[in-house]
Amino acid sequence: LAEGLTEQGEFYIAPLYNQAIADGHYIELLHCHNFTGLGTPEELKAAWHDIPQRLGQQTLPLAI
């Protein structure tokens, strides 16, 4: 974030992998059985009430 690396004014996770590799870090692929995209406020809002159940916690208030 401090370097301001954005695509069309937005920050993305994927370029961080490239920077980490360039800095000599090792990146490993992990397999997961379930994935919930939270890349947009709409995706977060749609998934918000399912997240605590998956984590075994109570529902949390949402303020976007």
PDB file of N, CA and C in Angstrom:
ATOM      1  N   LEU A   1       0.818  -1.193   0.000  1.00  0.00           N
ATOM      2  CA  LEU A   1       0.000   0.000   0.000  1.00  0.00           C
ATOM      3  C   LEU A   1       0.860   1.254   0.000  1.00  0.00           C
ATOM      4  N   ALA A   2       1.944   1.216   0.762  1.00  0.00           N
ATOM      5  CA  ALA A   2       2.804   2.388   0.864  1.00  0.00           C
ATOM      6  C   ALA A   2       3.400   2.768  -0.487  1.00  0.00           C
ATOM      7  N   GLU A   3       3.606   1.784  -1.361  1.00  0.00           N
ATOM      8  CA  GLU A   3       4.187   2.061  -2.673  1.00  0.00           C
ATOM      9  C   GLU A   3       3.138   2.528  -3.679  1.00  0.00           C
ATOM     10  N   GLY A   4       1.869   2.409  -3.325  1.00  0.00           N
ATOM     11  CA  GLY A   4       0.802   2.882  -4.191  1.00  0.00           C
ATOM     12  C   GLY A   4       0.630   2.089  -5.466  1.00  0.00           C
ATOM     13  N   LEU A   5       0.931   0.796  -5.440  1.00  0.00           N
ATOM     14  CA  LEU A   5       0.782  -0.044  -6.629  1.00  0.00           C
ATOM     15  C   LEU A   5      -0.690  -0.382  -6.827  1.00  0.00           C
ATOM     16  N   THR A   6      -1.307   0.266  -7.792  1.00  0.00           N
ATOM     17  CA  THR A   6      -2.731   0.058  -8.040  1.00  0.00           C
ATOM     18  C   THR A   6      -2.983  -0.272  -9.505  1.00  0.00           C
ATOM     19  N   GLU A   7      -4.155  -0.810  -9.766  1.00  0.00           N
ATOM     20  CA  GLU A   7      -4.666  -1.029 -11.115  1.00  0.00           C
ATOM     21  C   GLU A   7      -5.955  -0.230 -11.208  1.00  0.00           C
ATOM     22  N   GLN A   8      -5.996   0.748 -12.073  1.00  0.00           N
ATOM     23  CA  GLN A   8      -7.159   1.623 -12.233  1.00  0.00           C
ATOM     24  C   GLN A   8      -7.604   2.199 -10.890  1.00  0.00           C
ATOM     25  N   GLY A   9      -6.633   2.561 -10.056  1.00  0.00           N
ATOM     26  CA  GLY A   9      -6.921   3.183  -8.773  1.00  0.00           C
ATOM     27  C   GLY A   9      -7.339   2.235  -7.671  1.00  0.00           C
ATOM     28  N   GLU A  10      -7.295   0.925  -7.912  1.00  0.00           N
ATOM     29  CA  GLU A  10      -7.694  -0.058  -6.905  1.00  0.00           C
ATOM     30  C   GLU A  10      -6.519  -0.958  -6.559  1.00  0.00           C
ATOM     31  N   PHE A  11      -6.502  -1.433  -5.323  1.00  0.00           N
ATOM     32  CA  PHE A  11      -5.464  -2.350  -4.863  1.00  0.00           C
ATOM     33  C   PHE A  11      -5.934  -3.788  -5.051  1.00  0.00           C
ATOM     34  N   TYR A  12      -5.030  -4.644  -5.513  1.00  0.00           N
ATOM     35  CA  TYR A  12      -5.332  -6.058  -5.709  1.00  0.00           C
ATOM     36  C   TYR A  12      -4.284  -6.904  -4.999  1.00  0.00           C
ATOM     37  N   ILE A  13      -4.660  -8.104  -4.597  1.00  0.00           N
ATOM     38  CA  ILE A  13      -3.770  -9.014  -3.885  1.00  0.00           C
ATOM     39  C   ILE A  13      -2.727  -9.629  -4.809  1.00  0.00           C
ATOM     40  N   ALA A  14      -3.121 -10.030  -6.017  1.00  0.00           N
ATOM     41  CA  ALA A  14      -2.228 -10.764  -6.913  1.00  0.00           C
ATOM     42  C   ALA A  14      -0.874 -10.086  -7.142  1.00  0.00           C
ATOM     43  N   PRO A  15      -0.803  -8.778  -7.359  1.00  0.00           N
ATOM     44  CA  PRO A  15       0.513  -8.161  -7.554  1.00  0.00           C
ATOM     45  C   PRO A  15       1.437  -8.299  -6.342  1.00  0.00           C
ATOM     46  N   LEU A  16       0.859  -8.492  -5.166  1.00  0.00           N
ATOM     47  CA  LEU A  16       1.688  -8.692  -3.972  1.00  0.00           C
ATOM     48  C   LEU A  16       2.493  -9.973  -4.073  1.00  0.00           C
ATOM     49  N   TYR A  17       1.916 -10.997  -4.719  1.00  0.00           N
ATOM     50  CA  TYR A  17       2.654 -12.244  -4.918  1.00  0.00           C
ATOM     51  C   TYR A  17       3.873 -12.002  -5.799  1.00  0.00           C
ATOM     52  N   ASN A  18       3.686 -11.246  -6.875  1.00  0.00           N
ATOM     53  CA  ASN A  18       4.814 -10.942  -7.757  1.00  0.00           C
ATOM     54  C   ASN A  18       5.910 -10.197  -7.005  1.00  0.00           C
ATOM     55  N   GLN A  19       5.518  -9.236  -6.178  1.00  0.00           N
ATOM     56  CA  GLN A  19       6.500  -8.473  -5.407  1.00  0.00           C
ATOM     57  C   GLN A  19       7.202  -9.366  -4.391  1.00  0.00           C
ATOM     58  N   ALA A  20       6.457 -10.251  -3.737  1.00  0.00           N
ATOM     59  CA  ALA A  20       7.058 -11.164  -2.759  1.00  0.00           C
ATOM     60  C   ALA A  20       8.065 -12.089  -3.431  1.00  0.00           C
ATOM     61  N   ILE A  21       7.720 -12.614  -4.605  1.00  0.00           N
ATOM     62  CA  ILE A  21       8.645 -13.481  -5.343  1.00  0.00           C
ATOM     63  C   ILE A  21       9.882 -12.695  -5.745  1.00  0.00           C
ATOM     64  N   ALA A  22       9.694 -11.468  -6.227  1.00  0.00           N
ATOM     65  CA  ALA A  22      10.826 -10.622  -6.612  1.00  0.00           C
ATOM     66  C   ALA A  22      11.728 -10.328  -5.418  1.00  0.00           C
ATOM     67  N   ASP A  23      11.149 -10.282  -4.229  1.00  0.00           N
ATOM     68  CA  ASP A  23      11.919 -10.035  -3.005  1.00  0.00           C
ATOM     69  C   ASP A  23      12.534 -11.307  -2.437  1.00  0.00           C
ATOM     70  N   GLY A  24      12.349 -12.443  -3.138  1.00  0.00           N
ATOM     71  CA  GLY A  24      12.968 -13.691  -2.718  1.00  0.00           C
ATOM     72  C   GLY A  24      12.126 -14.568  -1.816  1.00  0.00           C
ATOM     73  N   HIS A  25      10.853 -14.241  -1.642  1.00  0.00           N
ATOM     74  CA  HIS A  25       9.978 -15.053  -0.800  1.00  0.00           C
ATOM     75  C   HIS A  25       9.440 -16.246  -1.584  1.00  0.00           C
ATOM     76  N   TYR A  26       9.099 -17.296  -0.868  1.00  0.00           N
ATOM     77  CA  TYR A  26       8.553 -18.516  -1.459  1.00  0.00           C
ATOM     78  C   TYR A  26       7.035 -18.479  -1.348  1.00  0.00           C
ATOM     79  N   ILE A  27       6.348 -18.724  -2.437  1.00  0.00           N
ATOM     80  CA  ILE A  27       4.889 -18.759  -2.464  1.00  0.00           C
ATOM     81  C   ILE A  27       4.460 -20.197  -2.721  1.00  0.00           C
ATOM     82  N   GLU A  28       3.541 -20.690  -1.905  1.00  0.00           N
ATOM     83  CA  GLU A  28       3.075 -22.068  -2.033  1.00  0.00           C
ATOM     84  C   GLU A  28       1.567 -22.080  -2.232  1.00  0.00           C
ATOM     85  N   LEU A  29       1.102 -22.955  -3.084  1.00  0.00           N
ATOM     86  CA  LEU A  29      -0.318 -23.121  -3.341  1.00  0.00           C
ATOM     87  C   LEU A  29      -0.935 -23.992  -2.252  1.00  0.00           C
ATOM     88  N   LEU A  30      -2.046 -23.534  -1.694  1.00  0.00           N
ATOM     89  CA  LEU A  30      -2.795 -24.312  -0.714  1.00  0.00           C
ATOM     90  C   LEU A  30      -4.157 -24.637  -1.305  1.00  0.00           C
ATOM     91  N   HIS A  31      -4.588 -25.865  -1.133  1.00  0.00           N
ATOM     92  CA  HIS A  31      -5.905 -26.275  -1.615  1.00  0.00           C
ATOM     93  C   HIS A  31      -6.936 -26.031  -0.514  1.00  0.00           C
ATOM     94  N   CYS A  32      -8.084 -25.514  -0.894  1.00  0.00           N
ATOM     95  CA  CYS A  32      -9.160 -25.325   0.077  1.00  0.00           C
ATOM     96  C   CYS A  32     -10.439 -25.923  -0.502  1.00  0.00           C
ATOM     97  N   HIS A  33     -11.315 -26.368   0.374  1.00  0.00           N
ATOM     98  CA  HIS A  33     -12.556 -26.998  -0.057  1.00  0.00           C
ATOM     99  C   HIS A  33     -13.640 -25.965  -0.346  1.00  0.00           C
ATOM    100  N   ASN A  34     -13.592 -24.849   0.351  1.00  0.00           N
ATOM    101  CA  ASN A  34     -14.588 -23.794   0.174  1.00  0.00           C
ATOM    102  C   ASN A  34     -13.877 -22.462   0.027  1.00  0.00           C
ATOM    103  N   PHE A  35     -14.430 -21.621  -0.825  1.00  0.00           N
ATOM    104  CA  PHE A  35     -13.878 -20.288  -1.018  1.00  0.00           C
ATOM    105  C   PHE A  35     -15.026 -19.310  -1.159  1.00  0.00           C
ATOM    106  N   THR A  36     -14.930 -18.201  -0.471  1.00  0.00           N
ATOM    107  CA  THR A  36     -15.919 -17.144  -0.590  1.00  0.00           C
ATOM    108  C   THR A  36     -15.195 -15.879  -1.009  1.00  0.00           C
ATOM    109  N   GLY A  37     -15.510 -15.383  -2.189  1.00  0.00           N
ATOM    110  CA  GLY A  37     -14.892 -14.148  -2.660  1.00  0.00           C
ATOM    111  C   GLY A  37     -15.422 -12.955  -1.884  1.00  0.00           C
ATOM    112  N   LEU A  38     -14.520 -12.109  -1.435  1.00  0.00           N
ATOM    113  CA  LEU A  38     -14.898 -10.908  -0.693  1.00  0.00           C
ATOM    114  C   LEU A  38     -14.256  -9.683  -1.334  1.00  0.00           C
ATOM    115  N   GLY A  39     -14.164  -9.705  -2.659  1.00  0.00           N
ATOM    116  CA  GLY A  39     -13.444  -8.659  -3.367  1.00  0.00           C
ATOM    117  C   GLY A  39     -14.207  -7.366  -3.566  1.00  0.00           C
ATOM    118  N   THR A  40     -15.518  -7.409  -3.393  1.00  0.00           N
ATOM    119  CA  THR A  40     -16.317  -6.193  -3.559  1.00  0.00           C
ATOM    120  C   THR A  40     -17.229  -6.032  -2.348  1.00  0.00           C
ATOM    121  N   PRO A  41     -17.692  -4.826  -2.087  1.00  0.00           N
ATOM    122  CA  PRO A  41     -18.645  -4.643  -0.981  1.00  0.00           C
ATOM    123  C   PRO A  41     -19.894  -5.506  -1.149  1.00  0.00           C
ATOM    124  N   GLU A  42     -20.327  -5.717  -2.385  1.00  0.00           N
ATOM    125  CA  GLU A  42     -21.511  -6.545  -2.634  1.00  0.00           C
ATOM    126  C   GLU A  42     -21.248  -8.005  -2.263  1.00  0.00           C
ATOM    127  N   GLU A  43     -20.071  -8.519  -2.607  1.00  0.00           N
ATOM    128  CA  GLU A  43     -19.724  -9.901  -2.250  1.00  0.00           C
ATOM    129  C   GLU A  43     -19.621 -10.058  -0.735  1.00  0.00           C
ATOM    130  N   LEU A  44     -19.025  -9.091  -0.076  1.00  0.00           N
ATOM    131  CA  LEU A  44     -18.912  -9.141   1.384  1.00  0.00           C
ATOM    132  C   LEU A  44     -20.288  -9.130   2.029  1.00  0.00           C
ATOM    133  N   LYS A  45     -21.149  -8.235   1.579  1.00  0.00           N
ATOM    134  CA  LYS A  45     -22.490  -8.139   2.152  1.00  0.00           C
ATOM    135  C   LYS A  45     -23.276  -9.431   1.945  1.00  0.00           C
ATOM    136  N   ALA A  46     -23.161 -10.038   0.761  1.00  0.00           N
ATOM    137  CA  ALA A  46     -23.876 -11.283   0.464  1.00  0.00           C
ATOM    138  C   ALA A  46     -23.383 -12.445   1.320  1.00  0.00           C
ATOM    139  N   ALA A  47     -22.107 -12.470   1.654  1.00  0.00           N
ATOM    140  CA  ALA A  47     -21.516 -13.594   2.388  1.00  0.00           C
ATOM    141  C   ALA A  47     -21.449 -13.358   3.888  1.00  0.00           C
ATOM    142  N   TRP A  48     -21.677 -12.146   4.338  1.00  0.00           N
ATOM    143  CA  TRP A  48     -21.398 -11.752   5.725  1.00  0.00           C
ATOM    144  C   TRP A  48     -22.064 -12.654   6.759  1.00  0.00           C
ATOM    145  N   HIS A  49     -23.315 -13.017   6.551  1.00  0.00           N
ATOM    146  CA  HIS A  49     -24.039 -13.788   7.569  1.00  0.00           C
ATOM    147  C   HIS A  49     -23.634 -15.259   7.595  1.00  0.00           C
ATOM    148  N   ASP A  50     -22.991 -15.759   6.546  1.00  0.00           N
ATOM    149  CA  ASP A  50     -22.511 -17.142   6.523  1.00  0.00           C
ATOM    150  C   ASP A  50     -21.140 -17.296   7.167  1.00  0.00           C
ATOM    151  N   ILE A  51     -20.364 -16.230   7.210  1.00  0.00           N
ATOM    152  CA  ILE A  51     -18.989 -16.312   7.712  1.00  0.00           C
ATOM    153  C   ILE A  51     -18.937 -16.766   9.172  1.00  0.00           C
ATOM    154  N   PRO A  52     -19.706 -16.164  10.093  1.00  0.00           N
ATOM    155  CA  PRO A  52     -19.632 -16.628  11.491  1.00  0.00           C
ATOM    156  C   PRO A  52     -20.007 -18.093  11.660  1.00  0.00           C
ATOM    157  N   GLN A  53     -20.992 -18.588  10.893  1.00  0.00           N
ATOM    158  CA  GLN A  53     -21.373 -20.003  10.983  1.00  0.00           C
ATOM    159  C   GLN A  53     -20.202 -20.890  10.591  1.00  0.00           C
ATOM    160  N   ARG A  54     -19.504 -20.508   9.554  1.00  0.00           N
ATOM    161  CA  ARG A  54     -18.346 -21.288   9.113  1.00  0.00           C
ATOM    162  C   ARG A  54     -17.237 -21.271  10.152  1.00  0.00           C
ATOM    163  N   LEU A  55     -17.167 -20.191  10.914  1.00  0.00           N
ATOM    164  CA  LEU A  55     -16.141 -20.071  11.952  1.00  0.00           C
ATOM    165  C   LEU A  55     -16.651 -20.516  13.316  1.00  0.00           C
ATOM    166  N   GLY A  56     -17.937 -20.905  13.403  1.00  0.00           N
ATOM    167  CA  GLY A  56     -18.506 -21.345  14.669  1.00  0.00           C
ATOM    168  C   GLY A  56     -18.742 -20.204  15.634  1.00  0.00           C
ATOM    169  N   GLN A  57     -19.053 -19.022  15.117  1.00  0.00           N
ATOM    170  CA  GLN A  57     -19.264 -17.845  15.952  1.00  0.00           C
ATOM    171  C   GLN A  57     -20.646 -17.263  15.693  1.00  0.00           C
ATOM    172  N   GLN A  58     -20.986 -16.266  16.491  1.00  0.00           N
ATOM    173  CA  GLN A  58     -22.265 -15.588  16.326  1.00  0.00           C
ATOM    174  C   GLN A  58     -22.206 -14.640  15.127  1.00  0.00           C
ATOM    175  N   THR A  59     -23.385 -14.268  14.636  1.00  0.00           N
ATOM    176  CA  THR A  59     -23.461 -13.300  13.545  1.00  0.00           C
ATOM    177  C   THR A  59     -22.942 -11.954  14.022  1.00  0.00           C
ATOM    178  N   LEU A  60     -22.212 -11.293  13.150  1.00  0.00           N
ATOM    179  CA  LEU A  60     -21.617 -10.003  13.468  1.00  0.00           C
ATOM    180  C   LEU A  60     -22.370  -8.886  12.763  1.00  0.00           C
ATOM    181  N   PRO A  61     -22.404  -7.679  13.351  1.00  0.00           N
ATOM    182  CA  PRO A  61     -23.040  -6.559  12.657  1.00  0.00           C
ATOM    183  C   PRO A  61     -22.214  -6.166  11.438  1.00  0.00           C
ATOM    184  N   LEU A  62     -22.865  -5.679  10.408  1.00  0.00           N
ATOM    185  CA  LEU A  62     -22.184  -5.296   9.174  1.00  0.00           C
ATOM    186  C   LEU A  62     -22.352  -3.807   8.942  1.00  0.00           C
ATOM    187  N   ALA A  63     -21.256  -3.129   8.751  1.00  0.00           N
ATOM    188  CA  ALA A  63     -21.285  -1.700   8.429  1.00  0.00           C
ATOM    189  C   ALA A  63     -20.351  -1.465   7.256  1.00  0.00           C
ATOM    190  N   ILE A  64     -20.919  -1.321   6.079  1.00  0.00           N
ATOM    191  CA  ILE A  64     -20.111  -1.053   4.875  1.00  0.00           C
ATOM    192  C   ILE A  64     -20.427   0.341   4.402  1.00  0.00           C
TER     193      ILE A  64
END
